Coordinates of C-alpha atoms and ligand atoms in Angstrom, one line a residue:
M1 CA 29.6 -9.4 4.9
S2 CA 25.8 -9.4 4.3
T3 CA 24.4 -11.6 1.3
F4 CA 22.8 -8.5 -0.8
T5 CA 24.0 -5.8 -1.5
M6 CA 21.6 -2.8 -2.9
D7 CA 21.1 -1.7 -5.9
P8 CA 23.6 1.6 -6.7
D9 CA 21.4 4.4 -7.3
W10 CA 18.8 2.7 -4.3
L11 CA 17.7 6.0 -2.5
P12 CA 17.6 4.4 2.0
F13 CA 14.5 5.9 3.9
H14 CA 15.3 9.0 5.7
P15 CA 17.4 8.4 8.6
S16 CA 15.9 11.0 11.0
P17 CA 12.2 12.4 9.4
S18 CA 10.9 15.7 11.1
K19 CA 8.6 15.7 13.6
P20 CA 5.6 15.9 11.8
K21 CA 3.0 18.9 13.2
F22 CA -0.4 17.5 12.3
S23 CA -1.9 15.3 15.4
V24 CA -3.2 12.1 14.0
P25 CA -6.0 10.6 15.6
A26 CA -5.9 7.9 18.7
G27 CA -6.0 4.4 16.7
A28 CA -4.3 5.8 13.9
V29 CA -3.6 3.0 11.0
D30 CA -0.6 3.1 8.6
A31 CA -2.4 1.8 6.4
H32 CA 0.8 0.7 3.2
C33 CA 4.4 0.3 4.5
H34 CA 6.9 -2.2 3.7
V35 CA 9.7 -4.7 5.9
F36 CA 12.6 -5.9 3.1
G37 CA 14.3 -8.2 5.0
P38 CA 17.1 -8.4 6.5
G39 CA 18.6 -10.0 3.8
D40 CA 20.5 -12.3 5.9
L41 CA 17.0 -13.1 7.4
F42 CA 14.8 -13.4 4.8
P43 CA 16.5 -13.5 1.9
Y44 CA 15.3 -11.5 -1.6
A45 CA 13.4 -13.0 -4.3
P46 CA 15.6 -14.3 -7.1
E47 CA 13.0 -13.1 -9.3
R48 CA 12.8 -9.6 -8.1
K49 CA 13.4 -6.5 -10.5
Y50 CA 15.4 -4.6 -7.0
T51 CA 17.9 -5.3 -4.1
P52 CA 16.8 -2.6 -1.7
C53 CA 18.5 -1.4 1.5
D54 CA 17.1 -3.6 4.4
A55 CA 14.3 -1.9 6.1
P56 CA 13.4 -4.7 9.4
K57 CA 10.2 -4.6 11.5
E58 CA 11.9 -2.9 14.4
K59 CA 13.0 0.5 12.9
L60 CA 9.5 0.3 11.1
W61 CA 7.5 0.4 14.8
E62 CA 10.6 3.6 16.0
L63 CA 9.1 5.0 12.5
R64 CA 5.3 4.3 13.6
D65 CA 5.1 5.6 17.5
Y66 CA 7.6 8.2 16.0
L67 CA 4.9 10.0 14.4
G68 CA 2.3 9.0 16.1
F69 CA 0.5 6.2 15.1
D70 CA -0.9 2.9 16.4
R71 CA -0.5 0.3 13.8
N72 CA 0.7 -0.6 10.6
V73 CA -0.7 -2.4 7.6
I74 CA 2.7 -4.5 6.0
V75 CA 2.2 -4.8 2.1
Q76 CA 4.0 -7.8 0.5
A77 CA 6.7 -6.5 -1.6
T78 CA 8.0 -7.5 -5.1
C79 CA 11.7 -7.7 -3.8
H80 CA 10.1 -10.7 -1.4
G81 CA 8.1 -12.2 -3.8
A82 CA 6.0 -14.6 -3.2
D83 CA 7.7 -15.6 -0.1
N84 CA 6.1 -13.9 2.5
R85 CA 8.2 -14.6 5.6
A86 CA 9.7 -11.5 6.5
L87 CA 6.2 -10.5 6.6
V88 CA 5.3 -13.1 9.0
D89 CA 7.6 -12.8 11.4
A90 CA 6.6 -8.8 11.4
L91 CA 3.1 -9.4 11.9
E92 CA 3.4 -11.8 14.9
N93 CA 5.9 -10.1 16.1
S94 CA 3.8 -6.5 16.1
N95 CA 1.6 -7.2 19.6
D96 CA -1.4 -7.8 17.1
K97 CA -0.4 -4.0 16.4
A98 CA 0.2 -4.9 12.3
R99 CA -1.5 -6.8 10.0
G100 CA -0.8 -7.9 6.7
V101 CA -1.1 -8.2 2.6
A102 CA 0.5 -11.2 1.2
T103 CA 1.9 -12.4 -2.0
V104 CA 0.5 -15.5 -3.2
R105 CA 1.4 -18.3 -6.4
R106 CA -2.0 -19.8 -7.8
E107 CA -0.5 -23.0 -6.0
I108 CA -0.6 -22.4 -2.6
S109 CA -3.3 -24.2 -0.5
D110 CA -6.1 -23.8 1.8
A111 CA -3.5 -24.8 5.0
E112 CA -1.4 -22.3 3.8
L113 CA -3.9 -19.7 3.5
N114 CA -5.2 -20.3 6.8
D115 CA -1.5 -20.2 8.5
L116 CA -1.3 -16.6 6.8
H117 CA -5.1 -15.7 8.2
R118 CA -3.6 -17.3 11.9
A119 CA -0.6 -14.6 11.2
G120 CA -2.3 -11.5 10.6
V121 CA -2.7 -11.8 6.7
R122 CA -5.7 -10.5 5.5
G123 CA -5.4 -10.0 2.1
V124 CA -3.9 -10.6 -1.5
R125 CA -1.8 -8.5 -3.3
F126 CA -1.4 -7.7 -6.9
N127 CA 0.6 -6.2 -9.2
F128 CA 0.6 -5.1 -12.7
V129 CA 3.1 -2.1 -13.0
K130 CA 5.1 -4.0 -15.8
R131 CA 8.3 -2.6 -14.2
L132 CA 7.8 -4.7 -11.1
V133 CA 6.9 -8.2 -13.1
D134 CA 7.7 -10.9 -15.1
V135 CA 4.3 -11.4 -15.8
L136 CA 1.3 -9.6 -15.5
P137 CA -1.4 -11.5 -12.9
H138 CA -4.3 -11.7 -15.0
D139 CA -5.6 -15.2 -14.8
T140 CA -4.6 -15.7 -10.7
L141 CA -6.1 -13.2 -10.2
T142 CA -9.8 -14.0 -10.2
E143 CA -9.2 -18.1 -9.2
I144 CA -7.1 -16.6 -6.1
A145 CA -10.4 -14.1 -5.1
E146 CA -13.1 -16.7 -4.8
R147 CA -10.3 -18.7 -2.4
I148 CA -9.8 -16.0 -0.1
K149 CA -13.7 -14.2 0.4
P150 CA -14.7 -17.0 2.6
L151 CA -11.2 -16.0 4.6
G152 CA -12.7 -12.5 4.6
W153 CA -10.0 -11.3 3.1
H154 CA -9.7 -8.4 0.2
I155 CA -7.8 -8.2 -2.9
V156 CA -5.3 -5.4 -3.0
I157 CA -4.0 -4.1 -6.5
Y158 CA -1.1 -1.8 -7.8
F159 CA -1.3 -0.8 -11.3
E160 CA -0.8 2.6 -13.1
A161 CA -3.8 4.8 -15.0
Q162 CA -3.1 4.0 -18.5
E163 CA -4.0 0.1 -17.3
L164 CA -7.3 0.8 -15.9
P165 CA -9.3 0.9 -19.4
D166 CA -8.4 -2.5 -20.5
L167 CA -8.2 -3.7 -16.3
Y168 CA -11.6 -2.0 -15.4
D169 CA -14.2 -5.5 -16.1
V170 CA -11.8 -7.5 -14.2
F171 CA -12.0 -5.0 -11.7
A172 CA -15.2 -4.5 -11.1
G173 CA -15.8 -8.0 -11.4
L174 CA -13.9 -9.3 -8.5
P175 CA -16.2 -10.8 -6.0
T176 CA -14.0 -9.5 -2.6
T177 CA -13.3 -5.9 -1.4
V178 CA -10.8 -4.2 -3.7
V179 CA -7.9 -1.8 -2.4
V180 CA -6.2 0.4 -4.8
D181 CA -2.9 1.5 -4.5
H182 CA -2.2 4.7 -4.9
M183 CA -5.0 6.6 -6.3
G184 CA -4.5 3.8 -9.0
R185 CA -1.2 5.9 -10.3
P186 CA -2.8 9.6 -11.9
D187 CA -0.8 11.6 -14.1
V188 CA -1.3 14.1 -11.9
A189 CA 0.1 17.2 -15.0
K190 CA -3.3 15.7 -16.4
D191 CA -6.0 17.9 -16.2
I192 CA -8.1 16.6 -13.2
D193 CA -11.5 16.9 -14.6
G194 CA -10.5 14.6 -18.5
P195 CA -10.9 11.1 -18.9
E196 CA -7.9 9.7 -17.3
F197 CA -8.9 10.7 -14.0
E198 CA -12.3 10.6 -14.0
L199 CA -12.1 6.7 -15.1
F200 CA -11.6 6.1 -11.7
M201 CA -13.9 8.0 -10.1
K202 CA -16.3 6.1 -11.7
L203 CA -14.8 2.2 -10.9
M204 CA -15.0 3.8 -7.1
R205 CA -18.1 5.9 -8.1
E206 CA -20.3 2.5 -9.5
N207 CA -18.2 -0.5 -8.0
S208 CA -18.7 -0.1 -3.9
H209 CA -16.3 -2.9 -3.5
I210 CA -13.8 -0.4 -4.8
W211 CA -11.7 1.7 -1.8
S212 CA -8.6 3.7 -2.9
K213 CA -4.9 4.1 -0.7
V214 CA -4.6 8.2 -0.7
S215 CA -1.2 7.4 -0.8
C216 CA 2.2 8.4 -2.3
P217 CA 2.2 12.2 -3.4
E218 CA 5.9 11.7 -3.5
R219 CA 5.7 9.1 -6.5
L220 CA 3.1 11.1 -8.3
S221 CA 4.2 14.7 -7.5
Q222 CA 6.1 16.8 -10.5
S223 CA 5.8 19.8 -7.7
G224 CA 7.4 18.0 -4.8
P225 CA 8.1 18.1 -1.6
P226 CA 6.8 19.4 1.5
S227 CA 4.0 20.2 0.0
Y228 CA 2.8 17.7 -2.7
A229 CA 0.2 20.8 -3.6
D230 CA -0.2 19.7 -7.8
V231 CA -1.5 16.0 -5.9
V232 CA -3.4 17.6 -3.0
P233 CA -7.0 18.0 -5.5
F234 CA -6.7 14.8 -6.6
A235 CA -6.5 12.6 -3.5
R236 CA -8.8 15.1 -1.6
R237 CA -11.4 14.7 -4.4
I238 CA -11.5 11.2 -3.7
V239 CA -11.1 11.1 0.3
E240 CA -14.2 13.5 0.5
T241 CA -16.2 11.5 -2.5
F242 CA -15.9 8.2 -0.8
P243 CA -15.2 8.8 2.8
D244 CA -15.4 5.2 4.1
R245 CA -13.6 3.5 0.9
V246 CA -10.1 5.2 1.7
L247 CA -6.8 4.1 3.8
W248 CA -3.4 6.6 4.5
G249 CA 0.2 4.6 4.2
T250 CA 3.2 6.2 4.2
D251 CA 4.4 3.4 1.8
W252 CA 7.7 3.4 3.7
P253 CA 11.1 2.6 3.3
H254 CA 9.7 4.1 -0.1
P255 CA 11.0 1.6 -3.1
N256 CA 12.4 2.8 -6.2
M257 CA 12.2 6.7 -5.4
K258 CA 14.6 8.4 -8.0
S259 CA 13.9 12.0 -7.1
H260 CA 14.4 12.0 -3.5
V261 CA 14.1 10.6 -0.5
P262 CA 10.3 11.4 0.9
D263 CA 10.7 13.2 4.9
D264 CA 7.9 10.7 6.8
G265 CA 7.3 13.7 8.6
H266 CA 5.8 16.1 5.9
L267 CA 3.7 12.8 4.5
V268 CA 1.9 12.8 7.5
D269 CA 1.8 16.8 7.4
Y270 CA 0.1 16.1 4.1
I271 CA -2.8 14.3 5.6
P272 CA -4.9 17.3 6.9
S273 CA -4.1 18.8 3.1
I274 CA -6.2 15.8 1.8
A275 CA -9.0 15.3 5.0
P276 CA -9.4 18.6 5.7
T277 CA -11.9 17.5 8.5
E278 CA -11.3 15.8 12.0
E279 CA -14.0 13.7 10.6
L280 CA -12.6 12.9 7.5
Q281 CA -9.0 12.2 9.3
R282 CA -10.7 9.4 11.6
K283 CA -12.8 7.3 9.2
L284 CA -9.2 7.8 6.7
L285 CA -6.9 7.0 9.2
V286 CA -8.7 5.4 12.1
D287 CA -12.3 3.8 11.3
N288 CA -11.8 2.5 7.3
P289 CA -8.4 0.5 8.1
H290 CA -9.6 -0.5 11.4
R291 CA -12.8 -2.2 10.0
L292 CA -11.1 -4.0 7.2
Y293 CA -7.9 -5.1 9.2
W294 CA -9.3 -5.5 13.0
A295 CA -13.1 -6.3 12.2
E296 CA -13.1 -9.2 14.5
Ligands
0GY301 C1 5.1 0.9 -3.1 C2 5.7 0.8 -4.7 C3 6.4 0.8 -5.8 C4 6.8 -1.2 -5.5 C5 6.2 -2.0 -5.1 O1 6.4 -4.2 -4.7 C6 6.9 -3.4 -4.7 O2 7.9 -3.3 -5.4 O3 5.0 -1.9 -4.2 C7 7.0 1.2 -6.6 O4 8.4 1.2 -7.0 O5 6.2 1.9 -7.3 O6 4.0 0.7 -2.8 O7 6.1 0.4 -2.5

């Protein structure tokens, strides 16, 4: 009997994704995915807002190989709080094929930061999505950014588009590379040339340290799978305008999806619709993530 029971409305990851028709280039990186537990080995955090289905590292490696990817960037999710043990365990057992983005509290010591670095952590994530955290991390963000800068790490931020006007100056002023999860979650029902998406484009245009993950059409789309057609113009505009500052990831095991469980094969087949040339695909899937995560 497991210590943790997943939420009653939790949708577990797809049990048998389709084989993608699109072949990703050699060395491709799935740069946004998670490991969850297993809870009996790596307990979920008491302050979590959801209890997921276990999604252990072995399943992630299986998916990586099945989809044709070479490497993963594993991002700490809020259900593990700032307890990075499941993440570190996955990194240490990845055969150098995974890097990590951790969550840390301001009390973390330099020795602990160095241990995370040795395990393969290269960034710290700050979550400004209100349904996922009790306290928004405004205070710690700048302080931690200064501390991780000497390690060559970056900041990953997760927020929703309506929060950007208030957060814009803070993000623009950060001293490290900053990677925005899921394009800052635009409302794709709104005009792509309207003020909301334009503010995000301006953030990237005027701040060369800001990168974007062009991930999670399944979270943003109202038209739905398999093509997620309504998200394509937004993601494609970012990829074509900032080809050297974009990353892509599956977001496996897709926490908090309520509308449907995405087929990971369909998500891979979405890539050429947002990165239509081989050069853009290589930058998105190989060159950019290698530069950020495997530079040494
Ligand atoms: C994602 C998206 C979500 C969850 C988290 O850390 C998390 O719990 O990131 C979400 O619920 O939108 O990127 O995994």
